[in-house]
Short mmCIF file of C-alpha atoms in Angstrom, two decimals:
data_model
loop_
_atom_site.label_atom_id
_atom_site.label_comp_id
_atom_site.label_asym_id
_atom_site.label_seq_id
_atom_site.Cartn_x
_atom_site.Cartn_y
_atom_site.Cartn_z
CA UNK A 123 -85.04 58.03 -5.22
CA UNK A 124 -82.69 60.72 -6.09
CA UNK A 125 -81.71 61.67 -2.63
CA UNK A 126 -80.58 57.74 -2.65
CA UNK A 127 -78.56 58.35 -5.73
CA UNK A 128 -76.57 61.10 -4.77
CA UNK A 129 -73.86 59.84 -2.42
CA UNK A 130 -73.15 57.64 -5.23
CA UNK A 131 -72.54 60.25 -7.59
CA UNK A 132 -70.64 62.45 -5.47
CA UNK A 133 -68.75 59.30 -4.67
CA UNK A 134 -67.61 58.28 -8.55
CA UNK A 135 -67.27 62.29 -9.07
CA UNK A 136 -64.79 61.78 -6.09
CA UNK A 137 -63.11 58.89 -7.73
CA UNK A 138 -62.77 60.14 -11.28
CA UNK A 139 -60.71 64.05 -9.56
CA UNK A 140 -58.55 61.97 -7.52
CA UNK A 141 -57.15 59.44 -10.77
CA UNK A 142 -56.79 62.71 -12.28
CA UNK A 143 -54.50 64.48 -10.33
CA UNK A 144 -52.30 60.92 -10.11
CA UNK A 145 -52.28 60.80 -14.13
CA UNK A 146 -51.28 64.55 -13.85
CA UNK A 147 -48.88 64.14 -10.87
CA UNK A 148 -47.27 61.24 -13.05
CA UNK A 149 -46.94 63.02 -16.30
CA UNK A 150 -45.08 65.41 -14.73
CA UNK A 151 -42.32 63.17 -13.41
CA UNK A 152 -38.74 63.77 -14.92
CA UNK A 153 -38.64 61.58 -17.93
CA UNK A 154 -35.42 59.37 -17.28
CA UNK A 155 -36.23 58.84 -13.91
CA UNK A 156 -35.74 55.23 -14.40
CA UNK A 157 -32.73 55.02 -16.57
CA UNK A 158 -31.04 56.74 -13.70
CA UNK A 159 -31.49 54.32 -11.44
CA UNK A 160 -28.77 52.32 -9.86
CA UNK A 161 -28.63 48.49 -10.66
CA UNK A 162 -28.86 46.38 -7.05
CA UNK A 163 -25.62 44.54 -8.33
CA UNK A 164 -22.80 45.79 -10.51
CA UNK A 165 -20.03 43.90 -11.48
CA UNK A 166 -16.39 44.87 -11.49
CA UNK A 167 -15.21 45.37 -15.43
CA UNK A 168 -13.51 42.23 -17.02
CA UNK A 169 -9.41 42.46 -17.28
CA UNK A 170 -8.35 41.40 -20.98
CA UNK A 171 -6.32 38.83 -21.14
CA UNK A 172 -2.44 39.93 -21.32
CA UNK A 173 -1.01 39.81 -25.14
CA UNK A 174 1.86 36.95 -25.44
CA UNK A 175 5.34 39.60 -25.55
CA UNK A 176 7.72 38.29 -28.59
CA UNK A 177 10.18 35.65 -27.95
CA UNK A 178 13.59 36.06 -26.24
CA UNK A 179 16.24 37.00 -28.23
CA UNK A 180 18.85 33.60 -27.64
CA UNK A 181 22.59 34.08 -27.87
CA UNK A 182 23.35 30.94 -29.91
CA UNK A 183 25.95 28.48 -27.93
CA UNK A 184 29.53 27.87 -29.11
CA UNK A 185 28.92 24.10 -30.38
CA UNK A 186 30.51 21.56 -33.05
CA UNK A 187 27.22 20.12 -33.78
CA UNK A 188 23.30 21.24 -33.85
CA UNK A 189 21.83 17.83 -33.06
CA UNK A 190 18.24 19.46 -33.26
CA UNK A 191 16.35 22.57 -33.68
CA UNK A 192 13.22 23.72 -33.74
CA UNK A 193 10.76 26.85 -34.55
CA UNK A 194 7.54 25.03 -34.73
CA UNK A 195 6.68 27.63 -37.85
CA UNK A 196 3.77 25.02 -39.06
CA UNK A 197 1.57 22.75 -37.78
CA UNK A 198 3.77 19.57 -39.48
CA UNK A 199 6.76 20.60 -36.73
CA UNK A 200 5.18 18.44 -34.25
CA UNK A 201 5.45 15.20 -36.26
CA UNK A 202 9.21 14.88 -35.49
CA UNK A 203 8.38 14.79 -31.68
CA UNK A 204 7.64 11.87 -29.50
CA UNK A 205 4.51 12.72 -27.12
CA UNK A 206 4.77 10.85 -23.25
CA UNK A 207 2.95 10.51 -20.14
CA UNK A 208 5.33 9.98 -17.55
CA UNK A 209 2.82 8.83 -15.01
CA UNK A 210 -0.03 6.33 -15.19
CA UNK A 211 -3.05 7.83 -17.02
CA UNK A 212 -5.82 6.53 -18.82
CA UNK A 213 -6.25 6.18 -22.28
CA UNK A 214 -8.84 8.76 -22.22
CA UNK A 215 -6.46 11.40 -20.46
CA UNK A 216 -3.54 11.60 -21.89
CA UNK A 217 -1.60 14.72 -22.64
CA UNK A 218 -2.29 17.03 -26.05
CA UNK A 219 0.86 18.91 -27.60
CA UNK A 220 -0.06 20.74 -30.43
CA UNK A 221 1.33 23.42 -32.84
CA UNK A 222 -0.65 26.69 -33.05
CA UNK A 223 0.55 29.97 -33.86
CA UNK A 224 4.41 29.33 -34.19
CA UNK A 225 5.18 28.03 -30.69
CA UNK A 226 4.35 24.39 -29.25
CA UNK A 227 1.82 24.59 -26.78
CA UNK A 228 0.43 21.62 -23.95
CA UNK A 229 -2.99 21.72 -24.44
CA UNK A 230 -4.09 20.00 -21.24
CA UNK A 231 -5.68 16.36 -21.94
CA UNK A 232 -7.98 14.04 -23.35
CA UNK A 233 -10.39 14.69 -26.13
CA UNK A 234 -11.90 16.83 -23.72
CA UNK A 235 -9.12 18.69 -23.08
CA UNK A 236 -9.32 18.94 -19.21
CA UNK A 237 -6.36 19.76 -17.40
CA UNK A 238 -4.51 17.29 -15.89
CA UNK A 239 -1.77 17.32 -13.17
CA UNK A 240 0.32 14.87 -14.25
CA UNK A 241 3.88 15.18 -15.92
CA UNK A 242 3.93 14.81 -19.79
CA UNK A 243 6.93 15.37 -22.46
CA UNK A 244 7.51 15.95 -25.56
CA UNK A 245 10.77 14.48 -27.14
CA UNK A 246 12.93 14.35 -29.87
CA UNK A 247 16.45 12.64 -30.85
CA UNK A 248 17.55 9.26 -30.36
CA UNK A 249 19.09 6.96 -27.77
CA UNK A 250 22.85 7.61 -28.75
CA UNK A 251 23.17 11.58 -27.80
CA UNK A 252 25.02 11.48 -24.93
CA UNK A 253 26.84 14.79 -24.25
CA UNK A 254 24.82 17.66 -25.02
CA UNK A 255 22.66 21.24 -24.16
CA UNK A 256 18.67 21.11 -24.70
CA UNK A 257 17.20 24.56 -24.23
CA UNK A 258 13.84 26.01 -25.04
CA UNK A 259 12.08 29.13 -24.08
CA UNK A 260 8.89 29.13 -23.08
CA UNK A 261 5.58 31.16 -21.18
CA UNK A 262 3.51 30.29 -18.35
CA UNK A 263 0.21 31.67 -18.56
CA UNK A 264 -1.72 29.26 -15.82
CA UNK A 265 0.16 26.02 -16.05
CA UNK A 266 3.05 26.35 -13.23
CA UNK A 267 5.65 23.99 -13.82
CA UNK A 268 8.26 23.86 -16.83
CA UNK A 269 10.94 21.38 -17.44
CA UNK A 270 13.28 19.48 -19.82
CA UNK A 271 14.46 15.84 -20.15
CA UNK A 272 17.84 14.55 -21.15
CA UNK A 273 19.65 11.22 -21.83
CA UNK A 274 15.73 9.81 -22.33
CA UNK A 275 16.28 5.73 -22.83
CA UNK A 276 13.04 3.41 -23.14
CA UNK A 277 10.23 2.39 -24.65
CA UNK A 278 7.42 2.40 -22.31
CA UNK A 279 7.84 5.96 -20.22
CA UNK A 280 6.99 4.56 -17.24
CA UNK A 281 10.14 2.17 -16.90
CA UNK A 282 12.19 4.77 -18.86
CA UNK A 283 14.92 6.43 -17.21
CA UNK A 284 16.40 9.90 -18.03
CA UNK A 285 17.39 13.01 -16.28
CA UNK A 286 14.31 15.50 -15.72
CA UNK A 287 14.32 19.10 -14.20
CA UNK A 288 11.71 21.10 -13.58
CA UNK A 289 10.80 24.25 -12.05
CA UNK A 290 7.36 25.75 -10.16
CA UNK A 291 6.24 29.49 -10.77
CA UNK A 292 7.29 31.59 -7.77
CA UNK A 293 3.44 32.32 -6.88
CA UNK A 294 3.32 28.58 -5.54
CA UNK A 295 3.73 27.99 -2.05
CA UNK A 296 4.75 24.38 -2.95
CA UNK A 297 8.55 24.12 -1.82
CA UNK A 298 11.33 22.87 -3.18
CA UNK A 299 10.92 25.22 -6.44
CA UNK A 300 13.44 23.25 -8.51
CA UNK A 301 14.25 19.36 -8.58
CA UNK A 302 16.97 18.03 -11.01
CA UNK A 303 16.58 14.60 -10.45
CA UNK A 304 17.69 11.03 -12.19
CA UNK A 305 14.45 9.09 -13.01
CA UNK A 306 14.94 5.05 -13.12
CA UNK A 307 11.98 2.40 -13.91
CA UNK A 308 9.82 4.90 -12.70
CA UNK A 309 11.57 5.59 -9.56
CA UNK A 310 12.96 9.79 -8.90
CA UNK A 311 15.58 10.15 -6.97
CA UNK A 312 16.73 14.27 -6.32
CA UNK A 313 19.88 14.80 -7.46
CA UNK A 314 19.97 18.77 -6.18
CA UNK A 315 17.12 21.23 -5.29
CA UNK A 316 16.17 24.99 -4.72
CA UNK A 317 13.70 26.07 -2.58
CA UNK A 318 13.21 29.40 -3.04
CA UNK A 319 13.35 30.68 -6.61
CA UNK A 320 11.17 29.95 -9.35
CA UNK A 321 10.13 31.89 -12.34
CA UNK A 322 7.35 34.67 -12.38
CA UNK A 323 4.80 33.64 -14.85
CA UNK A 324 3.56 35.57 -18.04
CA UNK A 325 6.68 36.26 -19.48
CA UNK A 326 9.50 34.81 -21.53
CA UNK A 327 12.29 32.55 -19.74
CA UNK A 328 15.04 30.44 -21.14
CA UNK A 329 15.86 26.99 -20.03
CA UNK A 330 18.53 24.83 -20.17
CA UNK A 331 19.77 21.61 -19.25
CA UNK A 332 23.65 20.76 -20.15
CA UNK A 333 24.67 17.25 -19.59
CA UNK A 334 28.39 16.45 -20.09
CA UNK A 335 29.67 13.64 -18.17
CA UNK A 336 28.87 12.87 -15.11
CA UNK A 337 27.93 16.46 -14.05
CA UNK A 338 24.33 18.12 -15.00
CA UNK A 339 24.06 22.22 -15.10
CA UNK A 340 20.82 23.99 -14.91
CA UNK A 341 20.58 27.68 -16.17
CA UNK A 342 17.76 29.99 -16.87
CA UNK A 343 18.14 33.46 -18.76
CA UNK A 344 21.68 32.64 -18.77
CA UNK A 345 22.02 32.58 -15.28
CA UNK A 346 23.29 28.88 -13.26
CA UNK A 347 20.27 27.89 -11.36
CA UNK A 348 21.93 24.52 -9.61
CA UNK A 349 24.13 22.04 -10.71
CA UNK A 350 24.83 18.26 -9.45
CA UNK A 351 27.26 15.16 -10.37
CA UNK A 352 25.89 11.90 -10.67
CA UNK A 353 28.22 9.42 -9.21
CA UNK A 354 26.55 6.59 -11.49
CA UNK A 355 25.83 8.53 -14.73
CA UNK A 356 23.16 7.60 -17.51
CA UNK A 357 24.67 6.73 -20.72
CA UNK A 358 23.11 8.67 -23.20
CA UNK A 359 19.86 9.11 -24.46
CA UNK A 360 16.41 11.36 -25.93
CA UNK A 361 15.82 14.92 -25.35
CA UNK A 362 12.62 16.66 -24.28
CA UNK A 363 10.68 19.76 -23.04
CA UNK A 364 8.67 18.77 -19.77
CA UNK A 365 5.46 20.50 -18.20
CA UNK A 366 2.02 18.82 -16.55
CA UNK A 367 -0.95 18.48 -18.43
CA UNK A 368 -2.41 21.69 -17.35
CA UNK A 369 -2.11 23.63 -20.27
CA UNK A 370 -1.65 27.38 -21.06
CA UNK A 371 2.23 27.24 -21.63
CA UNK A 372 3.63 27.65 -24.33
CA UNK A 373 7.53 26.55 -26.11
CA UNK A 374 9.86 27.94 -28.55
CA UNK A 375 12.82 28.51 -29.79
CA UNK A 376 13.91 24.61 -28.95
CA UNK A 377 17.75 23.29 -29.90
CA UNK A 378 19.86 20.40 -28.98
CA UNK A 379 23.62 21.23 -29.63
CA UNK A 380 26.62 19.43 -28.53
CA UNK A 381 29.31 21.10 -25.86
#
């Protein structure tokens, strides 16, 4: 019987010297070995997000009258402003303006608040201004599009008519960059246009939009981006600060003031 037994002893003897030397072979393994391991995937760090700059510093303009001005210093600034979609939207997507943080912001649309593409505006004043400068400055974060509004006439914004311009960031391949045109019933027609230059985004830029007459001039940080004469002028009307419902850009610093 014992020579039967044997191979099984030697066998389990066997057994127990080899798990041994692993257990022994494993202890002495750098401790740290694992930490030092690279990860299969690694991901590039996060940029912050860029800090808003402080606003321009505006040269006031040379004018008899201030016909409005604005800071937006609390919340209740927005209540003297007239919010529009000036294309067809639904109920359930129209444009947010809001007040946060000193500055009037477009805070894309719907209770959702999803960006939209379509042209909103925010205005102020009444239907008898008829020769005057509305400026604003204002900072593109995302959005990609600022504007303003003058001589704004009507009650339902899509058979209003009123002088808009706007102009796309320069990263846009979209072309023309700027449109000044008359709006009527809902119908644009281009008054002038600049296809190259736009604004770079993530800073500060001043707009304006002088109407005096029958002739319109653009500028932007003081210099004259186009200017056109419209042979059949609008009488007077509403001004405005104009943007799509993307959101991320932010106004300030707004005045209507007469030549």
């Amino acid at each position: 019987m014992k020579q039967y037994r044997m191979p099984t002893i030697i066998t389990a003897i066997v057994a127990v010297l080899v798990a041994s030397a692993l257990a022994v072979a494993l202890w002495h393994v750098p401790q740290g070995i694992a930490q030092e391991q690279q990860p299969m995937l690694t991901y590039p760090p996060q940029e912050p997000t860029p800090t808003v700059g402080p606003n321009p510093t505006t040269v006031p303009a040379l004018a008899s009258v201030t016909l409005a001005e604005a800071t937006f210093d609390t919340p209740e600034a927005l209540d003297a402003w007239e919010v529009v979609d000036l294309e067809f939207v639904l109920a359930d997507n129209r444009a947010n303006w809001q007040v946060s943080e000193g500055r009037l912001i477009q805070n894309r649309a719907g209770p959702a608040f999803s960006p939209s593409i379509h042209h909103t505006a925010a205005l102020i004043g009444d239907e008898t201004w008829r020769d005057y400068t509305v400026q604003v400055s204002f900072y593109d974060q995302l959005n990609g599009t600022a504007g303003l509004i003058a001589r704004y006439q009507g009650d339902d914004p899509l058979t209003a008519t009123y002088y808009r311009y706007r102009i796309i960031k320069n990263s846009f391949r979209d072309t023309p960059r700027q449109v000044l045109e008359r709006v009527e019933r809902g119908v644009a027609v281009p008054l002038a246009e600049v296809t190259d230059v736009g604004f770079d985004e993530r800073m500060w830029h001043v707009l304006s939009m002088q109407v005096d007459g029958n002739t319109i001039q653009i500028r932007m940080n003081d210099e004259v981006m186009l200017e056109a004469v419209d042979a059949n002028p609008l009488p007077a009307g509403k001004a405005g600060i104009a943007t799509r419902a993307v959101g991320t850009i932010l106004f300030d610093d707004f005045t209507v003031v007469t030549p």
